[in-house]
Tab-separated table of N, CA and C in Angstrom:
chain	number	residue	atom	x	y	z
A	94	UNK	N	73.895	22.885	77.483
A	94	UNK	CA	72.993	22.350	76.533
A	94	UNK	C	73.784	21.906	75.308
A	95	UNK	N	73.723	20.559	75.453
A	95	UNK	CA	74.227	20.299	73.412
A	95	UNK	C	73.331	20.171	72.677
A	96	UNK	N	74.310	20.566	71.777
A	96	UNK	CA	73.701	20.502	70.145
A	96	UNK	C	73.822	19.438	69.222
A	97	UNK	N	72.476	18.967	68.991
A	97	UNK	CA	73.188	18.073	67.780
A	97	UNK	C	73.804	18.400	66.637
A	98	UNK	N	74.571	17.676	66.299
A	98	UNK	CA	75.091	18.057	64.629
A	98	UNK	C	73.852	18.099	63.786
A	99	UNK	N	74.096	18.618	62.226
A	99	UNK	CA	72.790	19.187	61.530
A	99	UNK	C	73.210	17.604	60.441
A	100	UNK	N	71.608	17.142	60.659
A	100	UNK	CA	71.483	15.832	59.586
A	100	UNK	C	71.632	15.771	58.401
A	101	UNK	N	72.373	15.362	57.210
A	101	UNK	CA	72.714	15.351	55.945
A	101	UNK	C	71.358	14.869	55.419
A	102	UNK	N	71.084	15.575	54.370
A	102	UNK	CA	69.503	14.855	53.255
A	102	UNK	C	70.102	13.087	52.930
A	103	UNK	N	69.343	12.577	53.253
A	103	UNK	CA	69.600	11.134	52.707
A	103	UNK	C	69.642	10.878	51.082
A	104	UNK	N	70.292	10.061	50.666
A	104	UNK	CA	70.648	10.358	49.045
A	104	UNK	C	70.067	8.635	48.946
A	105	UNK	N	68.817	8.568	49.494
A	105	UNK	CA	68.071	6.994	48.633
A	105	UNK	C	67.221	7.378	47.797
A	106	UNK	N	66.458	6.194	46.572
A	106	UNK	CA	66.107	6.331	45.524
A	106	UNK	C	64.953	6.629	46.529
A	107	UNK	N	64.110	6.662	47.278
A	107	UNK	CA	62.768	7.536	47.511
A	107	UNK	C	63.385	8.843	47.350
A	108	UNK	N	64.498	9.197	47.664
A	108	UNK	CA	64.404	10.754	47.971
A	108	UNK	C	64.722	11.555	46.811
A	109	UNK	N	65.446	10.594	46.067
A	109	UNK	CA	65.180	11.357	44.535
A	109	UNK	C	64.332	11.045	43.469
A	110	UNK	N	63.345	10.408	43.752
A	110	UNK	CA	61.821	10.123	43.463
A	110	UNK	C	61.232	11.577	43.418
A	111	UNK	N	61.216	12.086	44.827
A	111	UNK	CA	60.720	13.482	44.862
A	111	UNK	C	61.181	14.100	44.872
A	112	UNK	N	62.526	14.494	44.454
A	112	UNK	CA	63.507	15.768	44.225
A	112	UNK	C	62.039	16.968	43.455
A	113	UNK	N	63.039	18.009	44.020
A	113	UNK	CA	61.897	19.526	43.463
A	113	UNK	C	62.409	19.838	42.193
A	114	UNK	N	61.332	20.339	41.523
A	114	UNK	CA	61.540	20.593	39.948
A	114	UNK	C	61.509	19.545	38.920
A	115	UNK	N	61.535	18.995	39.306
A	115	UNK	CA	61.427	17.536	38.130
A	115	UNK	C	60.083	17.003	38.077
A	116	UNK	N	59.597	16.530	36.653
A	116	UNK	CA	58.250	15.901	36.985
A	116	UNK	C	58.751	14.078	36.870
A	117	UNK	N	57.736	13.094	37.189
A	117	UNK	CA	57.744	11.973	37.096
A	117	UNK	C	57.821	11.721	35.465
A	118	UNK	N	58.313	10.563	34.950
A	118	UNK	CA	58.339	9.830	33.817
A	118	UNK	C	57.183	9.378	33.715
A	119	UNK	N	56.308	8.808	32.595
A	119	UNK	CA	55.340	8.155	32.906
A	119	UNK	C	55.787	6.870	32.623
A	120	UNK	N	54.954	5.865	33.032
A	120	UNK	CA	55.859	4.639	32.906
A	120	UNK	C	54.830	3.856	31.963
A	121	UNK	N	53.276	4.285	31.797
A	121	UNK	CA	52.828	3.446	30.718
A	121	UNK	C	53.275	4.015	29.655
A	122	UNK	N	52.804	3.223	28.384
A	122	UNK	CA	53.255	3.729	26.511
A	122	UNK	C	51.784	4.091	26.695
A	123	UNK	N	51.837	5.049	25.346
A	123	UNK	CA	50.816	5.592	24.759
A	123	UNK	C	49.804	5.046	24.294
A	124	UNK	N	48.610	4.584	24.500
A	124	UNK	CA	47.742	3.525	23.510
A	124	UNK	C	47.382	3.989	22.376
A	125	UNK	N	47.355	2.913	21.461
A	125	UNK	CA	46.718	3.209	20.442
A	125	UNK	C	45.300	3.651	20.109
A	126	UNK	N	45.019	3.764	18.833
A	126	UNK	CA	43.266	4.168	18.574
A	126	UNK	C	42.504	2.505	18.950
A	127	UNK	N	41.534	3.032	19.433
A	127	UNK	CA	40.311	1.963	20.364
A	127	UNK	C	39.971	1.496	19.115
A	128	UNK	N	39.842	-0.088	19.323
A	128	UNK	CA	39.397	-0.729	17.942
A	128	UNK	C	37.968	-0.576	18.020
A	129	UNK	N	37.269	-0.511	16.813
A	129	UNK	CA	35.893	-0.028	16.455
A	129	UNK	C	35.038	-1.470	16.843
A	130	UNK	N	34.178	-1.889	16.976
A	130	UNK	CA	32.995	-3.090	16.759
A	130	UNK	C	32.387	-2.877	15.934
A	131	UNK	N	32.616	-3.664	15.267
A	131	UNK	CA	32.171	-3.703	13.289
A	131	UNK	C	30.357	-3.683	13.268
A	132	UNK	N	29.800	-2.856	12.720
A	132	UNK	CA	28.345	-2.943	12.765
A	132	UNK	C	27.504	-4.125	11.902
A	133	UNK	N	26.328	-4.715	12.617
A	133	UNK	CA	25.678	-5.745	12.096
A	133	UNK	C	25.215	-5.566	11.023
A	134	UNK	N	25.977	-6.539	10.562
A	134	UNK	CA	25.073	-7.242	9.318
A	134	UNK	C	23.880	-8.481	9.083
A	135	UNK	N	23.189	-9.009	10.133
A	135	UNK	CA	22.164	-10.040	10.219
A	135	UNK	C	21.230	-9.557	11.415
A	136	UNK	N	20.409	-8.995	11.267
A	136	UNK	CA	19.131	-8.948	11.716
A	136	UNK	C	18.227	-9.390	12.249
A	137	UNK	N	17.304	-9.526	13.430
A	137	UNK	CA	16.135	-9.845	13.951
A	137	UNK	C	14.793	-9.350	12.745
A	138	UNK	N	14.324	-10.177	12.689
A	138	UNK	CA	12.469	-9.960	11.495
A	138	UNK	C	11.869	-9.732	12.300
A	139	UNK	N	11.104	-8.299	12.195
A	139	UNK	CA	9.766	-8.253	12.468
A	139	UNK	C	9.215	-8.686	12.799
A	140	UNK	N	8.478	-9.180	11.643
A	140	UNK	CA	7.783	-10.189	11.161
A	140	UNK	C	7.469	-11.426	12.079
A	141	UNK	N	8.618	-12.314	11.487
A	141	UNK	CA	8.315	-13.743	11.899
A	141	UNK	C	9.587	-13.731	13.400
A	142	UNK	N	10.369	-12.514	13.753
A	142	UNK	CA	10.890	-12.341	14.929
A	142	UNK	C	12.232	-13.876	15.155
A	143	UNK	N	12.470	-14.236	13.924
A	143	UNK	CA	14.198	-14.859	13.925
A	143	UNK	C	15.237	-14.196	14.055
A	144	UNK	N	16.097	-14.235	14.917
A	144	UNK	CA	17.343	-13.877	14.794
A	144	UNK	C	17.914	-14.013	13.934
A	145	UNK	N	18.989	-12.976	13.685
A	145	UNK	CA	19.802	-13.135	12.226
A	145	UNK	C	19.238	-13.931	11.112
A	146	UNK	N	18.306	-13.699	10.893
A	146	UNK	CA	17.190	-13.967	9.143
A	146	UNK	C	17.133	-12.455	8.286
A	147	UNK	N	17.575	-12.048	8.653
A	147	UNK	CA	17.388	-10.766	7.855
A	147	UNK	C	18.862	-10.700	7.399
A	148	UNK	N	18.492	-10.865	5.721
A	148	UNK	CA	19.731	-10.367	5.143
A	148	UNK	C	19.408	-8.776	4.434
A	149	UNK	N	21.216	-8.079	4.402
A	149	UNK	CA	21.018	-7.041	3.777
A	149	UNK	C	21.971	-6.844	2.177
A	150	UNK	N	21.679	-6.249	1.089
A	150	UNK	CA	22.259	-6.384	0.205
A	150	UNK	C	22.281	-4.698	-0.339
A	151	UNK	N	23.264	-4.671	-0.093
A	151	UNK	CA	23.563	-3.167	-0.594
A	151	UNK	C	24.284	-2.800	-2.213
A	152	UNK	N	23.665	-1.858	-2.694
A	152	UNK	CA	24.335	-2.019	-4.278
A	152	UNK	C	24.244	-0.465	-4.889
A	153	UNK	N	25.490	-0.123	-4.260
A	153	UNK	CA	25.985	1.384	-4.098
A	153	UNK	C	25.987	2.102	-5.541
A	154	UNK	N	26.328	1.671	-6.951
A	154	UNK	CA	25.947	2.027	-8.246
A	154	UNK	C	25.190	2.238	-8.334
A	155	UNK	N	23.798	1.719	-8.178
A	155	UNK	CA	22.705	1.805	-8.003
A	155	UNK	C	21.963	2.472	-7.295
A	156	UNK	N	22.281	2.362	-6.064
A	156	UNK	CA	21.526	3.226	-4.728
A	156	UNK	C	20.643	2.945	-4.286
A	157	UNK	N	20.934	1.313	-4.311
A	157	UNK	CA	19.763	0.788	-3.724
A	157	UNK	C	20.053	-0.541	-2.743
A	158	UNK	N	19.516	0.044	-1.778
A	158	UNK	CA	19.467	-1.022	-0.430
A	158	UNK	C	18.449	-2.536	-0.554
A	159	UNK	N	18.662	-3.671	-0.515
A	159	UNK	CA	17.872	-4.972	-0.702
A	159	UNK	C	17.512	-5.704	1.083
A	160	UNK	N	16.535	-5.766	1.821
A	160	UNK	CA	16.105	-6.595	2.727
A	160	UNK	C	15.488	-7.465	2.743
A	161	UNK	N	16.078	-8.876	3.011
A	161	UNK	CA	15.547	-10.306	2.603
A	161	UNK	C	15.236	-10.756	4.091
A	162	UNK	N	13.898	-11.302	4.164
A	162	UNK	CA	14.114	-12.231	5.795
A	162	UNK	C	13.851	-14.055	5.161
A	163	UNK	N	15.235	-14.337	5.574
A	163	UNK	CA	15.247	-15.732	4.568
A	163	UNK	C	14.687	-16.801	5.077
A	164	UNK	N	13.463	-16.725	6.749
A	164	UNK	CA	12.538	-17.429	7.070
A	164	UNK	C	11.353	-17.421	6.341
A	165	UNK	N	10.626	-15.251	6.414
A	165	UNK	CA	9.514	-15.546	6.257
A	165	UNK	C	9.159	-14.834	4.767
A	166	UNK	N	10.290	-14.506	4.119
A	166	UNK	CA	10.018	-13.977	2.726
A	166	UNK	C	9.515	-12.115	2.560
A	167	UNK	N	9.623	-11.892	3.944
A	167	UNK	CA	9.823	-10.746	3.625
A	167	UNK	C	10.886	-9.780	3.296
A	168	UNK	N	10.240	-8.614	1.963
A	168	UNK	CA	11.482	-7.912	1.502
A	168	UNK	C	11.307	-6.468	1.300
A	169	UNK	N	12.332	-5.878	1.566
A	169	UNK	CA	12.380	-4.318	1.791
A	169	UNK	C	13.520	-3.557	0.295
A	170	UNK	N	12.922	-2.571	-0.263
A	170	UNK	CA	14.096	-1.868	-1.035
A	170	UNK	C	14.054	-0.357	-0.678
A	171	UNK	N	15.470	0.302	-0.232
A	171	UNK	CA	15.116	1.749	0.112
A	171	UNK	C	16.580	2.380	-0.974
A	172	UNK	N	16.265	3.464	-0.942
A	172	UNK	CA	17.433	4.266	-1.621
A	172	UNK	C	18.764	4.288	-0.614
A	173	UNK	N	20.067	4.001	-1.014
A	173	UNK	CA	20.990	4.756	-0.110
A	173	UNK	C	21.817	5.053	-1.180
A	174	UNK	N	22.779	5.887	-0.212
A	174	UNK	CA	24.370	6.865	-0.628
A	174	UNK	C	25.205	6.108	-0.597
A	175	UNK	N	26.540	6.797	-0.850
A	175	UNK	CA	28.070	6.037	-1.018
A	175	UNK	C	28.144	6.044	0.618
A	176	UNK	N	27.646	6.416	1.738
A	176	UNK	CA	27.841	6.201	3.119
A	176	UNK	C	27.138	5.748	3.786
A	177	UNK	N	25.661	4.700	3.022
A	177	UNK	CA	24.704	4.256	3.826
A	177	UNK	C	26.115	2.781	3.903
A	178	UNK	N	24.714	2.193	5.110
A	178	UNK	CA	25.369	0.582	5.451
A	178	UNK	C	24.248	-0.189	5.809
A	179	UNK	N	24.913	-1.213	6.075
A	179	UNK	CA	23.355	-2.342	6.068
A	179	UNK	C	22.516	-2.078	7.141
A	180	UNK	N	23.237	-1.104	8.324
A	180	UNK	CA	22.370	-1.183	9.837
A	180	UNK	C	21.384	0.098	9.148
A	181	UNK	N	21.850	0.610	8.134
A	181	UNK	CA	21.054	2.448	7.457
A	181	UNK	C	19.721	1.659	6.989
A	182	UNK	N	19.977	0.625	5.900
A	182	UNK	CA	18.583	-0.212	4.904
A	182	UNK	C	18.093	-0.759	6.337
A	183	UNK	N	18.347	-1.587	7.612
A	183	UNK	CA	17.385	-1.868	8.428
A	183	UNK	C	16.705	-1.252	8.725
A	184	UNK	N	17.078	0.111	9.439
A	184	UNK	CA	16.475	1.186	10.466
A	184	UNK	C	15.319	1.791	9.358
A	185	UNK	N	15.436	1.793	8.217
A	185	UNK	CA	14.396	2.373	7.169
A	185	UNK	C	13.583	1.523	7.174
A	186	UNK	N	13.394	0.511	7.409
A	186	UNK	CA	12.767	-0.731	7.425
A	186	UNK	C	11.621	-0.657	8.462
A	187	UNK	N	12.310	-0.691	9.413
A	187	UNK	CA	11.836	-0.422	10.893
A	187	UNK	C	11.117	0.812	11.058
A	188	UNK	N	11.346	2.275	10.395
A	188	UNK	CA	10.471	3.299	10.200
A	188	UNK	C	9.591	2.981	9.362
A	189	UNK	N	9.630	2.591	8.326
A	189	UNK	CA	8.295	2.295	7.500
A	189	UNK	C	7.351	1.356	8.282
A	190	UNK	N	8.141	0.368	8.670
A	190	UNK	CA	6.939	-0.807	9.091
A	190	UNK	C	5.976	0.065	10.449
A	191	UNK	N	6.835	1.068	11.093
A	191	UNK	CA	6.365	2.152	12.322
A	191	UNK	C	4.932	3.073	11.741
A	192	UNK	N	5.971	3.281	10.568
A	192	UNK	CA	4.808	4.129	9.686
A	192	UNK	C	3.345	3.916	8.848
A	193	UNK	N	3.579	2.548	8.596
A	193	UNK	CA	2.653	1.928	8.339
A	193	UNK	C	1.368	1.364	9.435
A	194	UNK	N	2.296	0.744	10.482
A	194	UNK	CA	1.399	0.312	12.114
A	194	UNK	C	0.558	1.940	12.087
A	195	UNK	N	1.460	2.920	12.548
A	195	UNK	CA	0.403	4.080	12.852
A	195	UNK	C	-0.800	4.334	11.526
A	196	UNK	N	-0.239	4.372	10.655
A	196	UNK	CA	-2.196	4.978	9.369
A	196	UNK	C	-2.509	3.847	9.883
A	197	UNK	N	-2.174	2.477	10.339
A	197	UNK	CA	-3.219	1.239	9.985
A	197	UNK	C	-4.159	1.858	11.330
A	198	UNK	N	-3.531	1.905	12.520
A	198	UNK	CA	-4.238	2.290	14.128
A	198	UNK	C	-5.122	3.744	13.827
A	199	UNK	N	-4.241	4.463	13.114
A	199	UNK	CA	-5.443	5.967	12.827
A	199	UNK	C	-6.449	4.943	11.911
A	200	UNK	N	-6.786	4.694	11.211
A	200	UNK	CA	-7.509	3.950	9.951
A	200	UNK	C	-8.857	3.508	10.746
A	201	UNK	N	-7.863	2.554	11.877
A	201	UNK	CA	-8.705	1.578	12.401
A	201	UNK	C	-9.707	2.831	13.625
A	202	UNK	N	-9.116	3.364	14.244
A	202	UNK	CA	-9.530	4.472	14.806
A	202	UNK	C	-10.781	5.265	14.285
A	203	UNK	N	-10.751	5.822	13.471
A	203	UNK	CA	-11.817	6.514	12.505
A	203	UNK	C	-12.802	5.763	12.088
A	204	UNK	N	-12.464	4.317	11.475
A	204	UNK	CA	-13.285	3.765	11.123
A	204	UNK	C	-14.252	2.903	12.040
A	205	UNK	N	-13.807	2.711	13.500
A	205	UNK	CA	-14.596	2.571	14.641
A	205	UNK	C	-15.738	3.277	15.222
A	206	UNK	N	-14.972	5.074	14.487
A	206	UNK	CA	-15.705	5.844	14.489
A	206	UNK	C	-17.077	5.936	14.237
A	207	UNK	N	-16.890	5.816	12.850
A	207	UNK	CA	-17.652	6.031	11.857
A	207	UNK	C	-18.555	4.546	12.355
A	208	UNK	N	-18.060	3.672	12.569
A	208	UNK	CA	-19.226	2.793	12.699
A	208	UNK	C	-19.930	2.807	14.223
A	209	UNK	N	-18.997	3.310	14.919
A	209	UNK	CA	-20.378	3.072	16.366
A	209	UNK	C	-20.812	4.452	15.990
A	210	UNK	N	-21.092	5.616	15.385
A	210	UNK	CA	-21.898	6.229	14.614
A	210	UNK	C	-23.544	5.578	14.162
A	211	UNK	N	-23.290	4.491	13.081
A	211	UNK	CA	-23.773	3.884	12.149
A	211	UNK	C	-24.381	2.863	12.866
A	212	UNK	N	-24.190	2.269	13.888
A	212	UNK	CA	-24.357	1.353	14.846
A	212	UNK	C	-25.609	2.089	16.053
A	213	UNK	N	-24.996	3.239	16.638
A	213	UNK	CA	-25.830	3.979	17.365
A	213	UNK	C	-27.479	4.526	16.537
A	214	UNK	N	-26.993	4.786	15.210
A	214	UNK	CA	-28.105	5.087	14.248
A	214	UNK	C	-29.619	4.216	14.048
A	215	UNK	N	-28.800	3.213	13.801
A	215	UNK	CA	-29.463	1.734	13.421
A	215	UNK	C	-30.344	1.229	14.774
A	216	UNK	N	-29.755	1.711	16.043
A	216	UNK	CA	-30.096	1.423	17.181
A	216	UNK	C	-31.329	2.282	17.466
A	217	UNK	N	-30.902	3.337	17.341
A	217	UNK	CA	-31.534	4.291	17.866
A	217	UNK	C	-31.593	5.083	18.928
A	218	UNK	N	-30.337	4.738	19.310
A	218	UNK	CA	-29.355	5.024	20.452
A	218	UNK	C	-28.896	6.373	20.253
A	219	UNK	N	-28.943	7.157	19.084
A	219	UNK	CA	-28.611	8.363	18.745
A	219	UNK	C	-29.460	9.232	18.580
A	220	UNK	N	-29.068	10.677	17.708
A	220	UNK	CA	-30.101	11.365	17.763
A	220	UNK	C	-31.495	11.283	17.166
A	221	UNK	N	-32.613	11.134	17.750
A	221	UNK	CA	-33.930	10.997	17.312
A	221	UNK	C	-33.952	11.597	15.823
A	222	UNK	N	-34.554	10.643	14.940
A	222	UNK	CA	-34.984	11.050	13.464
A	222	UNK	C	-36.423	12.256	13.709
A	223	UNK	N	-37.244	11.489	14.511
A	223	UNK	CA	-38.767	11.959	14.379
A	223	UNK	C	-38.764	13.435	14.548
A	224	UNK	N	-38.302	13.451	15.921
A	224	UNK	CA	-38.139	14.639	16.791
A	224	UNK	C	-38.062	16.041	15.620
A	225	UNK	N	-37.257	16.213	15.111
A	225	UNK	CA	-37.027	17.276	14.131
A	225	UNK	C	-37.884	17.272	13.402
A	226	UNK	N	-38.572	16.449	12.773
A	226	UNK	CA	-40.000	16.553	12.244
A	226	UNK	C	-41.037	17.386	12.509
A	227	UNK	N	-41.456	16.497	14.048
A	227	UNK	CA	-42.098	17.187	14.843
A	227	UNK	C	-41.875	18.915	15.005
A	228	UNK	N	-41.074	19.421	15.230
A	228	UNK	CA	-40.611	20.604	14.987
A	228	UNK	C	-41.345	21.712	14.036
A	229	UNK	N	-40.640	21.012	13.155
A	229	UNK	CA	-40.857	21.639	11.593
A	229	UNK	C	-42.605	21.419	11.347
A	230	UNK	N	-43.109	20.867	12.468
A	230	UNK	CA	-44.598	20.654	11.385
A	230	UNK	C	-45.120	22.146	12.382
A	231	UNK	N	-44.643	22.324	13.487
A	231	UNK	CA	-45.761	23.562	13.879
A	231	UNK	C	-45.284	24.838	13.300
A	232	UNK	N	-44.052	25.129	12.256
A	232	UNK	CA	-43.955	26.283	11.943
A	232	UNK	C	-44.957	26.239	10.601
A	233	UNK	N	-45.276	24.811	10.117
A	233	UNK	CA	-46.365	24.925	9.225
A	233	UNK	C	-45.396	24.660	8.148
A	234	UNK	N	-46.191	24.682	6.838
A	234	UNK	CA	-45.410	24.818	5.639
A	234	UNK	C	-45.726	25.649	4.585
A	235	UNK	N	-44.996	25.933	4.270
A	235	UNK	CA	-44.904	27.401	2.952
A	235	UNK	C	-45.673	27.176	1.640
């Protein structure tokens, strides 16, 4: 029986690619910080629903936020800080006008109320006037 001779490790660049104990290099660079996307300054209206018509004017001495919509003339003023920004005076904008829609819908709500009430009354569609009368006359009167 022969033997083969014992095979030498091959010395190519794969094989010292994976040599033991060593880690890989990395071969990308490090990236830098992710550039930001600058926040809007021109606005969609409410209102009259133009794109970029809404200007904002901020006036930080003061502390006071300015919203112009330079279609339909509507204008907003709210308080801000040394860290509000123009997207801060919109979104206040947008809660008030929220805040306002809802009392107007409760408003309107109640006062629907109150009139198919007043409506049912008039009709007579509601509770009988007479009826309770009637009542009161057989206990007699005092």
């Amino acid at each position: 029986m022969r033997r083969h001779p014992p095979t030498k490790p091959q010395t190519t660049a794969a094989w010292r690619d994976t040599s033991l104990g060593k880690r890989k290099k990395s071969s990308s660079k490090p990236q830098g910080p992710k550039k930001r996307e600058p926040l809007a300054v021109q606005f969609t209206c409410l209102f009259c629903n133009h794109e970029k018509a809404i200007q904002v004017k901020l006036d930080k001495k003061a502390g006071v936020g300015n919203l112009h919509c330079k279609v339909c003339g509507q204008r907003f003023q709210t308080g801000i800080n040394y860290l509000s920004a123009a997207v801060d005076v919109y979104s206040d904008w947008v809660d008030a006008c929220e805040n306002v829609a809802q009392e107007a819908a409760a408003q309107d709500a109640e006062d629907a109320k109150f009139s198919s009430y007043a409506a049912a009354r008039a009709t007579g569609t509601g509770v009988a006037g007479g009826d309770e009368e009637e009542e009161d006359a057989e206990f007699g009167e005092y």
